Amino acid sequence: MPQSLEPDTTGTFEPIRHDGLPIYRRRRAEYTLYYTPGLLCVVDSHEARSFEASIALTGNTENSYGLTLGSQLWQWAQEVVALAADRREEPFQPECLTLYLHNRCTLRCSYCFANPHLTVTSGLDLETIVAAAQLVAQNCREKDLRLYVVFHGGGEPTLDRRALEQMLDVLDQIAVEYQVQPFYYLATNGVMSEETAIWLARNVHLVGLSCDGPAEIHDAQRTFWNGSGSSFFVERTGRILREEGCPFHLRVTITPTTWHRQAEIVEYLCHQFSPEEIHVEPVYQGGRAGADFRWDVSLVEPFVGHFLQARAIARSHGVPLSCSGSRPAAIHGPYCHLFRQVLNLVPGDPQGQMTGVATACFKTPDARSARERGVVIGARNPRNGRFEIDGGEVHRLRQKLAARPSRCLTCFNRYHCAGDCPDRCPLDPDGPSAEEQGGGFRCQVQQAIVVAALDERAAQLWSEVQSGKVQGPHGTRIS
Ligand code: SF4
Ligand code: SF4
């Protein structure tokens, strides 16, 4: 009998190619997993060596099922490399418009990175929005895509409902003019009147509602400016959205004081809201999130353990639960808009010295912070009324932002991972930290969650082999 490979103990996948092709292996006692982004195979550990030898034999189907699967793995890896290169290098022609309307918020959440004010000090002007929407709509028409508009960011978008209604009217007209179907997503803190919640449910296609868990948790983190909690409003808005049949996702921020309560939080969210999806995010650093919100790498393992428990609970309710830093079904990297074809407008300043601009980074909530960070990539030209993208800046920023720490270059997760973004960024003046070199909290959590998901899927595949349902190496797409 051929000798089997020793089970590995690293808790992750190892690259098996010297040519940089993203094919990885993870050895278990009975079987070995082979993975390239989007495709997972399990092979009897006694056959692992011959399977590996088959991987580069493209088109060789003469011998067995295994050779075909090995060839598929190789071809798939080649396609992933080409697709990722296309994403990196394709011209910046945004197909999604993201709007940070103003910097006013009714809440003063303890960890908010945007740090908005109680009163409006800046707002996006309609002229800039129209010019940007025309540009994006034109791209969407050429690419045969829907016109995605996202209301998000710095302040609470529903605060000025009149302005929002006016904006949707204008966007509807632009969609008609450019013959594209609009899709409106709005992210909200849920604090609004019943009338506004009903209006919202009837006028956007999808809502992202922020809720951090049961009142005791939510009200400690997401407070009004006077310190009182906001859970009553969030629950009411969620109920109205459900009654109105408007799909919504819940966004949960997990902090260093709530990571061990993820199961309880998710049970509550499923029971209370029945959302379409739940997105869990470890709190971002920056803005109001000071030292109390720093993650320590010693929390990686327990965080992931509790996340997996929470995901099992969500699954029992039929609700998908994810962590957006790692999405194995998609090719993606850090959240930079330049690689995602997103045009993100942020408001200018109150004195009118700066108009709204487009930023390359979602973490800059206004024109001033975008300028200070050096990520402004476009603005409306008042002379011709058109929104103009600065190609030179796009090129410069792409060059800088494409940099990844060396540990990512051989990581099995590199095509699905936001890396250290937004806590650490290639634009940071102080260069790579020791944490980056070794992989900090975010990196390790993202890696462990994907390993757990692939292990689970592999165990299912292997049980199908064991039951005799299929023979030989067995594979599946990861989607
Ligand atoms: S923090 Fe840096 S890496 Fe993340 S979105 Fe902003 S510019 Fe991109
Ligand atoms: S940040 Fe970590 S998990 Fe993500 S690609 Fe880099 S090494 Fe892998």
PDB file of N, CA and C in Angstrom, residues 31-122:
ATOM      1  N   TYR A  31      -7.655  11.441   5.388  1.00  0.00           N
ATOM      2  CA  TYR A  31      -7.719  12.047   4.062  1.00  0.00           C
ATOM      3  C   TYR A  31      -6.942  13.356   4.026  1.00  0.00           C
ATOM      4  N   THR A  32      -6.691  13.812   2.800  1.00  0.00           N
ATOM      5  CA  THR A  32      -5.963  15.070   2.617  1.00  0.00           C
ATOM      6  C   THR A  32      -6.851  16.015   1.818  1.00  0.00           C
ATOM      7  N   LEU A  33      -6.855  17.276   2.266  1.00  0.00           N
ATOM      8  CA  LEU A  33      -7.646  18.290   1.556  1.00  0.00           C
ATOM      9  C   LEU A  33      -6.733  18.988   0.548  1.00  0.00           C
ATOM     10  N   TYR A  34      -7.259  19.234  -0.633  1.00  0.00           N
ATOM     11  CA  TYR A  34      -6.565  20.079  -1.609  1.00  0.00           C
ATOM     12  C   TYR A  34      -7.493  21.228  -1.934  1.00  0.00           C
ATOM     13  N   TYR A  35      -6.919  22.409  -1.974  1.00  0.00           N
ATOM     14  CA  TYR A  35      -7.761  23.593  -2.105  1.00  0.00           C
ATOM     15  C   TYR A  35      -7.113  24.613  -3.023  1.00  0.00           C
ATOM     16  N   THR A  36      -7.921  25.111  -3.938  1.00  0.00           N
ATOM     17  CA  THR A  36      -7.567  26.332  -4.626  1.00  0.00           C
ATOM     18  C   THR A  36      -8.791  27.214  -4.491  1.00  0.00           C
ATOM     19  N   PRO A  37      -8.637  28.538  -4.425  1.00  0.00           N
ATOM     20  CA  PRO A  37      -9.813  29.363  -4.149  1.00  0.00           C
ATOM     21  C   PRO A  37     -11.007  28.986  -5.036  1.00  0.00           C
ATOM     22  N   GLY A  38     -12.054  28.555  -4.388  1.00  0.00           N
ATOM     23  CA  GLY A  38     -13.271  28.196  -5.113  1.00  0.00           C
ATOM     24  C   GLY A  38     -13.445  26.710  -5.353  1.00  0.00           C
ATOM     25  N   LEU A  39     -12.430  25.900  -5.079  1.00  0.00           N
ATOM     26  CA  LEU A  39     -12.549  24.458  -5.336  1.00  0.00           C
ATOM     27  C   LEU A  39     -11.835  23.680  -4.231  1.00  0.00           C
ATOM     28  N   LEU A  40     -12.550  22.708  -3.665  1.00  0.00           N
ATOM     29  CA  LEU A  40     -11.999  21.907  -2.569  1.00  0.00           C
ATOM     30  C   LEU A  40     -12.105  20.430  -2.931  1.00  0.00           C
ATOM     31  N   CYS A  41     -11.044  19.659  -2.696  1.00  0.00           N
ATOM     32  CA  CYS A  41     -11.064  18.217  -2.973  1.00  0.00           C
ATOM     33  C   CYS A  41     -10.616  17.462  -1.727  1.00  0.00           C
ATOM     34  N   VAL A  42     -11.135  16.264  -1.543  1.00  0.00           N
ATOM     35  CA  VAL A  42     -10.581  15.378  -0.518  1.00  0.00           C
ATOM     36  C   VAL A  42     -10.078  14.114  -1.201  1.00  0.00           C
ATOM     37  N   VAL A  43      -8.987  13.613  -0.700  1.00  0.00           N
ATOM     38  CA  VAL A  43      -8.334  12.450  -1.293  1.00  0.00           C
ATOM     39  C   VAL A  43      -7.895  11.535  -0.154  1.00  0.00           C
ATOM     40  N   ASP A  44      -8.093  10.254  -0.322  1.00  0.00           N
ATOM     41  CA  ASP A  44      -7.584   9.287   0.650  1.00  0.00           C
ATOM     42  C   ASP A  44      -6.091   9.552   0.864  1.00  0.00           C
ATOM     43  N   SER A  45      -5.666   9.646   2.102  1.00  0.00           N
ATOM     44  CA  SER A  45      -4.266  10.014   2.359  1.00  0.00           C
ATOM     45  C   SER A  45      -3.275   9.054   1.713  1.00  0.00           C
ATOM     46  N   HIS A  46      -3.674   7.806   1.492  1.00  0.00           N
ATOM     47  CA  HIS A  46      -2.775   6.854   0.827  1.00  0.00           C
ATOM     48  C   HIS A  46      -2.611   7.182  -0.652  1.00  0.00           C
ATOM     49  N   GLU A  47      -3.568   7.916  -1.207  1.00  0.00           N
ATOM     50  CA  GLU A  47      -3.487   8.263  -2.639  1.00  0.00           C
ATOM     51  C   GLU A  47      -3.008   9.702  -2.853  1.00  0.00           C
ATOM     52  N   ALA A  48      -2.674  10.381  -1.754  1.00  0.00           N
ATOM     53  CA  ALA A  48      -2.379  11.816  -1.853  1.00  0.00           C
ATOM     54  C   ALA A  48      -1.179  12.087  -2.763  1.00  0.00           C
ATOM     55  N   ARG A  49      -0.126  11.262  -2.651  1.00  0.00           N
ATOM     56  CA  ARG A  49       1.065  11.547  -3.453  1.00  0.00           C
ATOM     57  C   ARG A  49       0.768  11.406  -4.945  1.00  0.00           C
ATOM     58  N   SER A  50       0.052  10.355  -5.320  1.00  0.00           N
ATOM     59  CA  SER A  50      -0.227  10.213  -6.756  1.00  0.00           C
ATOM     60  C   SER A  50      -1.228  11.283  -7.229  1.00  0.00           C
ATOM     61  N   PHE A  51      -2.122  11.695  -6.328  1.00  0.00           N
ATOM     62  CA  PHE A  51      -3.037  12.773  -6.701  1.00  0.00           C
ATOM     63  C   PHE A  51      -2.248  14.058  -6.970  1.00  0.00           C
ATOM     64  N   GLU A  52      -1.304  14.349  -6.108  1.00  0.00           N
ATOM     65  CA  GLU A  52      -0.489  15.560  -6.296  1.00  0.00           C
ATOM     66  C   GLU A  52       0.268  15.508  -7.609  1.00  0.00           C
ATOM     67  N   ALA A  53       0.734  14.312  -7.947  1.00  0.00           N
ATOM     68  CA  ALA A  53       1.472  14.179  -9.211  1.00  0.00           C
ATOM     69  C   ALA A  53       0.551  14.447 -10.404  1.00  0.00           C
ATOM     70  N   SER A  54      -0.738  14.237 -10.203  1.00  0.00           N
ATOM     71  CA  SER A  54      -1.690  14.407 -11.309  1.00  0.00           C
ATOM     72  C   SER A  54      -2.117  15.856 -11.517  1.00  0.00           C
ATOM     73  N   ILE A  55      -1.773  16.701 -10.567  1.00  0.00           N
ATOM     74  CA  ILE A  55      -2.380  18.032 -10.577  1.00  0.00           C
ATOM     75  C   ILE A  55      -2.039  18.852 -11.818  1.00  0.00           C
ATOM     76  N   ALA A  56      -0.828  18.763 -12.283  1.00  0.00           N
ATOM     77  CA  ALA A  56      -0.474  19.595 -13.444  1.00  0.00           C
ATOM     78  C   ALA A  56      -0.750  18.901 -14.767  1.00  0.00           C
ATOM     79  N   LEU A  57      -1.278  17.679 -14.727  1.00  0.00           N
ATOM     80  CA  LEU A  57      -1.481  16.942 -15.981  1.00  0.00           C
ATOM     81  C   LEU A  57      -2.786  17.381 -16.629  1.00  0.00           C
ATOM     82  N   THR A  58      -2.814  18.562 -17.189  1.00  0.00           N
ATOM     83  CA  THR A  58      -4.053  19.096 -17.751  1.00  0.00           C
ATOM     84  C   THR A  58      -4.557  18.210 -18.877  1.00  0.00           C
ATOM     85  N   GLY A  59      -5.837  17.976 -18.853  1.00  0.00           N
ATOM     86  CA  GLY A  59      -6.463  17.229 -19.944  1.00  0.00           C
ATOM     87  C   GLY A  59      -6.222  15.736 -19.873  1.00  0.00           C
ATOM     88  N   ASN A  60      -5.465  15.249 -18.903  1.00  0.00           N
ATOM     89  CA  ASN A  60      -5.184  13.818 -18.829  1.00  0.00           C
ATOM     90  C   ASN A  60      -6.359  13.100 -18.166  1.00  0.00           C
ATOM     91  N   THR A  61      -7.150  12.430 -18.921  1.00  0.00           N
ATOM     92  CA  THR A  61      -8.313  11.744 -18.357  1.00  0.00           C
ATOM     93  C   THR A  61      -8.200  10.242 -18.570  1.00  0.00           C
ATOM     94  N   GLU A  62      -7.023   9.787 -19.008  1.00  0.00           N
ATOM     95  CA  GLU A  62      -6.907   8.403 -19.443  1.00  0.00           C
ATOM     96  C   GLU A  62      -7.031   7.388 -18.317  1.00  0.00           C
ATOM     97  N   ASN A  63      -6.661   7.788 -17.116  1.00  0.00           N
ATOM     98  CA  ASN A  63      -6.499   6.775 -16.100  1.00  0.00           C
ATOM     99  C   ASN A  63      -7.669   6.691 -15.123  1.00  0.00           C
ATOM    100  N   SER A  64      -7.914   7.763 -14.442  1.00  0.00           N
ATOM    101  CA  SER A  64      -8.931   7.677 -13.392  1.00  0.00           C
ATOM    102  C   SER A  64      -9.600   9.021 -13.187  1.00  0.00           C
ATOM    103  N   TYR A  65     -10.636   8.957 -12.434  1.00  0.00           N
ATOM    104  CA  TYR A  65     -11.390  10.116 -11.990  1.00  0.00           C
ATOM    105  C   TYR A  65     -10.471  11.134 -11.308  1.00  0.00           C
ATOM    106  N   GLY A  66      -9.508  10.595 -10.542  1.00  0.00           N
ATOM    107  CA  GLY A  66      -8.601  11.439  -9.773  1.00  0.00           C
ATOM    108  C   GLY A  66      -7.786  12.354 -10.650  1.00  0.00           C
ATOM    109  N   LEU A  67      -7.294  11.856 -11.754  1.00  0.00           N
ATOM    110  CA  LEU A  67      -6.491  12.695 -12.634  1.00  0.00           C
ATOM    111  C   LEU A  67      -7.318  13.860 -13.150  1.00  0.00           C
ATOM    112  N   THR A  68      -8.564  13.604 -13.458  1.00  0.00           N
ATOM    113  CA  THR A  68      -9.417  14.676 -13.965  1.00  0.00           C
ATOM    114  C   THR A  68      -9.592  15.765 -12.906  1.00  0.00           C
ATOM    115  N   LEU A  69      -9.813  15.345 -11.680  1.00  0.00           N
ATOM    116  CA  LEU A  69     -10.012  16.318 -10.608  1.00  0.00           C
ATOM    117  C   LEU A  69      -8.722  17.098 -10.338  1.00  0.00           C
ATOM    118  N   GLY A  70      -7.596  16.414 -10.397  1.00  0.00           N
ATOM    119  CA  GLY A  70      -6.312  17.096 -10.232  1.00  0.00           C
ATOM    120  C   GLY A  70      -6.116  18.142 -11.311  1.00  0.00           C
ATOM    121  N   SER A  71      -6.484  17.797 -12.532  1.00  0.00           N
ATOM    122  CA  SER A  71      -6.353  18.750 -13.640  1.00  0.00           C
ATOM    123  C   SER A  71      -7.272  19.949 -13.434  1.00  0.00           C
ATOM    124  N   GLN A  72      -8.456  19.658 -12.937  1.00  0.00           N
ATOM    125  CA  GLN A  72      -9.406  20.765 -12.686  1.00  0.00           C
ATOM    126  C   GLN A  72      -8.850  21.738 -11.657  1.00  0.00           C
ATOM    127  N   LEU A  73      -8.232  21.162 -10.643  1.00  0.00           N
ATOM    128  CA  LEU A  73      -7.656  21.991  -9.583  1.00  0.00           C
ATOM    129  C   LEU A  73      -6.607  22.934 -10.186  1.00  0.00           C
ATOM    130  N   TRP A  74      -5.788  22.385 -11.041  1.00  0.00           N
ATOM    131  CA  TRP A  74      -4.715  23.171 -11.675  1.00  0.00           C
ATOM    132  C   TRP A  74      -5.314  24.273 -12.548  1.00  0.00           C
ATOM    133  N   GLN A  75      -6.308  23.894 -13.361  1.00  0.00           N
ATOM    134  CA  GLN A  75      -6.923  24.894 -14.259  1.00  0.00           C
ATOM    135  C   GLN A  75      -7.620  25.991 -13.454  1.00  0.00           C
ATOM    136  N   TRP A  76      -8.305  25.547 -12.411  1.00  0.00           N
ATOM    137  CA  TRP A  76      -9.036  26.495 -11.575  1.00  0.00           C
ATOM    138  C   TRP A  76      -8.065  27.503 -10.958  1.00  0.00           C
ATOM    139  N   ALA A  77      -6.929  27.007 -10.472  1.00  0.00           N
ATOM    140  CA  ALA A  77      -5.918  27.890  -9.857  1.00  0.00           C
ATOM    141  C   ALA A  77      -5.415  28.913 -10.880  1.00  0.00           C
ATOM    142  N   GLN A  78      -5.205  28.458 -12.113  1.00  0.00           N
ATOM    143  CA  GLN A  78      -4.745  29.389 -13.155  1.00  0.00           C
ATOM    144  C   GLN A  78      -5.784  30.490 -13.381  1.00  0.00           C
ATOM    145  N   GLU A  79      -7.048  30.084 -13.392  1.00  0.00           N
ATOM    146  CA  GLU A  79      -8.119  31.067 -13.638  1.00  0.00           C
ATOM    147  C   GLU A  79      -8.213  32.084 -12.508  1.00  0.00           C
ATOM    148  N   VAL A  80      -8.041  31.606 -11.277  1.00  0.00           N
ATOM    149  CA  VAL A  80      -8.106  32.518 -10.129  1.00  0.00           C
ATOM    150  C   VAL A  80      -7.002  33.571 -10.226  1.00  0.00           C
ATOM    151  N   VAL A  81      -5.811  33.131 -10.586  1.00  0.00           N
ATOM    152  CA  VAL A  81      -4.690  34.060 -10.704  1.00  0.00           C
ATOM    153  C   VAL A  81      -5.010  35.113 -11.765  1.00  0.00           C
ATOM    154  N   ALA A  82      -5.546  34.651 -12.902  1.00  0.00           N
ATOM    155  CA  ALA A  82      -5.846  35.581 -13.996  1.00  0.00           C
ATOM    156  C   ALA A  82      -6.961  36.550 -13.586  1.00  0.00           C
ATOM    157  N   LEU A  83      -7.971  36.012 -12.913  1.00  0.00           N
ATOM    158  CA  LEU A  83      -9.106  36.853 -12.488  1.00  0.00           C
ATOM    159  C   LEU A  83      -8.658  37.924 -11.496  1.00  0.00           C
ATOM    160  N   ALA A  84      -7.829  37.512 -10.545  1.00  0.00           N
ATOM    161  CA  ALA A  84      -7.349  38.477  -9.541  1.00  0.00           C
ATOM    162  C   ALA A  84      -6.499  39.556 -10.213  1.00  0.00           C
ATOM    163  N   ALA A  85      -5.696  39.165 -11.205  1.00  0.00           N
ATOM    164  CA  ALA A  85      -4.865  40.156 -11.911  1.00  0.00           C
ATOM    165  C   ALA A  85      -5.765  41.125 -12.674  1.00  0.00           C
ATOM    166  N   ASP A  86      -6.811  40.599 -13.292  1.00  0.00           N
ATOM    167  CA  ASP A  86      -7.763  41.471 -14.008  1.00  0.00           C
ATOM    168  C   ASP A  86      -8.368  42.487 -13.053  1.00  0.00           C
ATOM    169  N   ARG A  87      -8.803  41.995 -11.893  1.00  0.00           N
ATOM    170  CA  ARG A  87      -9.416  42.896 -10.901  1.00  0.00           C
ATOM    171  C   ARG A  87      -8.454  44.013 -10.509  1.00  0.00           C
ATOM    172  N   ARG A  88      -7.183  43.627 -10.357  1.00  0.00           N
ATOM    173  CA  ARG A  88      -6.189  44.616  -9.921  1.00  0.00           C
ATOM    174  C   ARG A  88      -5.917  45.640 -11.006  1.00  0.00           C
ATOM    175  N   GLU A  89      -5.940  45.157 -12.256  1.00  0.00           N
ATOM    176  CA  GLU A  89      -5.438  46.009 -13.334  1.00  0.00           C
ATOM    177  C   GLU A  89      -6.526  46.635 -14.201  1.00  0.00           C
ATOM    178  N   GLU A  90      -7.772  46.155 -14.086  1.00  0.00           N
ATOM    179  CA  GLU A  90      -8.803  46.696 -14.982  1.00  0.00           C
ATOM    180  C   GLU A  90      -8.970  48.191 -14.718  1.00  0.00           C
ATOM    181  N   PRO A  91      -9.358  48.954 -15.756  1.00  0.00           N
ATOM    182  CA  PRO A  91      -9.520  50.397 -15.560  1.00  0.00           C
ATOM    183  C   PRO A  91     -10.547  50.675 -14.469  1.00  0.00           C
ATOM    184  N   PHE A  92     -10.366  51.785 -13.771  1.00  0.00           N
ATOM    185  CA  PHE A  92     -11.325  52.159 -12.726  1.00  0.00           C
ATOM    186  C   PHE A  92     -12.543  52.787 -13.394  1.00  0.00           C
ATOM    187  N   GLN A  93     -13.596  51.997 -13.512  1.00  0.00           N
ATOM    188  CA  GLN A  93     -14.857  52.468 -14.106  1.00  0.00           C
ATOM    189  C   GLN A  93     -15.969  52.080 -13.143  1.00  0.00           C
ATOM    190  N   PRO A  94     -16.189  52.890 -12.109  1.00  0.00           N
ATOM    191  CA  PRO A  94     -17.059  52.472 -11.007  1.00  0.00           C
ATOM    192  C   PRO A  94     -18.460  52.067 -11.434  1.00  0.00           C
ATOM    193  N   GLU A  95     -18.929  51.007 -10.776  1.00  0.00           N
ATOM    194  CA  GLU A  95     -20.259  50.474 -11.087  1.00  0.00           C
ATOM    195  C   GLU A  95     -21.167  50.492  -9.860  1.00  0.00           C
ATOM    196  N   CYS A  96     -20.681  51.073  -8.784  1.00  0.00           N
ATOM    197  CA  CYS A  96     -21.495  51.214  -7.572  1.00  0.00           C
ATOM    198  C   CYS A  96     -21.229  52.600  -7.005  1.00  0.00           C
ATOM    199  N   LEU A  97     -22.289  53.291  -6.628  1.00  0.00           N
ATOM    200  CA  LEU A  97     -22.158  54.631  -6.056  1.00  0.00           C
ATOM    201  C   LEU A  97     -22.484  54.554  -4.569  1.00  0.00           C
ATOM    202  N   THR A  98     -21.518  54.920  -3.734  1.00  0.00           N
ATOM    203  CA  THR A  98     -21.747  54.921  -2.287  1.00  0.00           C
ATOM    204  C   THR A  98     -21.764  56.359  -1.795  1.00  0.00           C
ATOM    205  N   LEU A  99     -22.792  56.699  -1.031  1.00  0.00           N
ATOM    206  CA  LEU A  99     -22.980  58.096  -0.616  1.00  0.00           C
ATOM    207  C   LEU A  99     -22.933  58.232   0.904  1.00  0.00           C
ATOM    208  N   TYR A 100     -22.013  59.037   1.389  1.00  0.00           N
ATOM    209  CA  TYR A 100     -22.034  59.466   2.782  1.00  0.00           C
ATOM    210  C   TYR A 100     -22.697  60.847   2.743  1.00  0.00           C
ATOM    211  N   LEU A 101     -23.943  60.915   3.106  1.00  0.00           N
ATOM    212  CA  LEU A 101     -24.725  62.128   2.846  1.00  0.00           C
ATOM    213  C   LEU A 101     -24.315  63.315   3.707  1.00  0.00           C
ATOM    214  N   HIS A 102     -23.999  63.058   4.965  1.00  0.00           N
ATOM    215  CA  HIS A 102     -23.648  64.144   5.887  1.00  0.00           C
ATOM    216  C   HIS A 102     -22.935  63.531   7.082  1.00  0.00           C
ATOM    217  N   ASN A 103     -22.638  64.336   8.062  1.00  0.00           N
ATOM    218  CA  ASN A 103     -21.906  63.780   9.216  1.00  0.00           C
ATOM    219  C   ASN A 103     -22.689  63.990  10.514  1.00  0.00           C
ATOM    220  N   ARG A 104     -23.992  63.800  10.429  1.00  0.00           N
ATOM    221  CA  ARG A 104     -24.820  63.968  11.624  1.00  0.00           C
ATOM    222  C   ARG A 104     -25.411  62.619  12.032  1.00  0.00           C
ATOM    223  N   CYS A 105     -25.410  62.346  13.322  1.00  0.00           N
ATOM    224  CA  CYS A 105     -25.993  61.085  13.775  1.00  0.00           C
ATOM    225  C   CYS A 105     -26.683  61.289  15.111  1.00  0.00           C
ATOM    226  N   THR A 106     -27.812  60.629  15.278  1.00  0.00           N
ATOM    227  CA  THR A 106     -28.552  60.708  16.542  1.00  0.00           C
ATOM    228  C   THR A 106     -27.846  59.921  17.636  1.00  0.00           C
ATOM    229  N   LEU A 107     -27.019  58.974  17.236  1.00  0.00           N
ATOM    230  CA  LEU A 107     -26.344  58.138  18.233  1.00  0.00           C
ATOM    231  C   LEU A 107     -24.888  58.571  18.412  1.00  0.00           C
ATOM    232  N   ARG A 108     -24.372  58.132  19.539  1.00  0.00           N
ATOM    233  CA  ARG A 108     -22.944  58.358  19.800  1.00  0.00           C
ATOM    234  C   ARG A 108     -22.344  57.019  20.227  1.00  0.00           C
ATOM    235  N   CYS A 109     -22.249  56.121  19.259  1.00  0.00           N
ATOM    236  CA  CYS A 109     -21.780  54.764  19.566  1.00  0.00           C
ATOM    237  C   CYS A 109     -20.331  54.828  20.048  1.00  0.00           C
ATOM    238  N   SER A 110     -20.043  53.967  21.007  1.00  0.00           N
ATOM    239  CA  SER A 110     -18.755  54.088  21.707  1.00  0.00           C
ATOM    240  C   SER A 110     -17.552  53.782  20.820  1.00  0.00           C
ATOM    241  N   TYR A 111     -17.763  53.097  19.688  1.00  0.00           N
ATOM    242  CA  TYR A 111     -16.617  52.665  18.872  1.00  0.00           C
ATOM    243  C   TYR A 111     -16.626  53.241  17.457  1.00  0.00           C
ATOM    244  N   CYS A 112     -17.501  54.204  17.185  1.00  0.00           N
ATOM    245  CA  CYS A 112     -17.697  54.633  15.792  1.00  0.00           C
ATOM    246  C   CYS A 112     -16.408  55.209  15.181  1.00  0.00           C
ATOM    247  N   PHE A 113     -16.006  54.680  14.015  1.00  0.00           N
ATOM    248  CA  PHE A 113     -14.777  55.187  13.394  1.00  0.00           C
ATOM    249  C   PHE A 113     -15.015  56.532  12.718  1.00  0.00           C
ATOM    250  N   ALA A 114     -16.272  56.819  12.329  1.00  0.00           N
ATOM    251  CA  ALA A 114     -16.557  58.055  11.584  1.00  0.00           C
ATOM    252  C   ALA A 114     -16.719  59.255  12.504  1.00  0.00           C
ATOM    253  N   ASN A 115     -17.016  59.009  13.762  1.00  0.00           N
ATOM    254  CA  ASN A 115     -17.109  60.064  14.761  1.00  0.00           C
ATOM    255  C   ASN A 115     -17.991  61.243  14.315  1.00  0.00           C
ATOM    256  N   PRO A 116     -19.250  60.995  13.945  1.00  0.00           N
ATOM    257  CA  PRO A 116     -20.107  62.079  13.465  1.00  0.00           C
ATOM    258  C   PRO A 116     -20.554  62.991  14.608  1.00  0.00           C
ATOM    259  N   HIS A 117     -21.265  64.079  14.224  1.00  0.00           N
ATOM    260  CA  HIS A 117     -21.696  65.091  15.192  1.00  0.00           C
ATOM    261  C   HIS A 117     -23.207  64.972  15.421  1.00  0.00           C
ATOM    262  N   LEU A 118     -23.661  65.703  16.444  1.00  0.00           N
ATOM    263  CA  LEU A 118     -25.094  65.712  16.718  1.00  0.00           C
ATOM    264  C   LEU A 118     -25.816  66.633  15.735  1.00  0.00           C
ATOM    265  N   THR A 119     -25.127  67.686  15.318  1.00  0.00           N
ATOM    266  CA  THR A 119     -25.717  68.601  14.337  1.00  0.00           C
ATOM    267  C   THR A 119     -24.919  68.521  13.035  1.00  0.00           C
ATOM    268  N   VAL A 120     -25.570  68.887  11.943  1.00  0.00           N
ATOM    269  CA  VAL A 120     -24.906  68.794  10.644  1.00  0.00           C
ATOM    270  C   VAL A 120     -23.836  69.855  10.521  1.00  0.00           C
ATOM    271  N   THR A 121     -22.632  69.450  10.164  1.00  0.00           N
ATOM    272  CA  THR A 121     -21.611  70.439   9.847  1.00  0.00           C
ATOM    273  C   THR A 121     -21.174  70.309   8.403  1.00  0.00           C
ATOM    274  N   SER A 122     -21.585  69.245   7.742  1.00  0.00           N
ATOM    275  CA  SER A 122     -21.261  69.108   6.321  1.00  0.00           C
ATOM    276  C   SER A 122     -22.282  68.186   5.666  1.00  0.00           C
TER     277      SER A 122
END
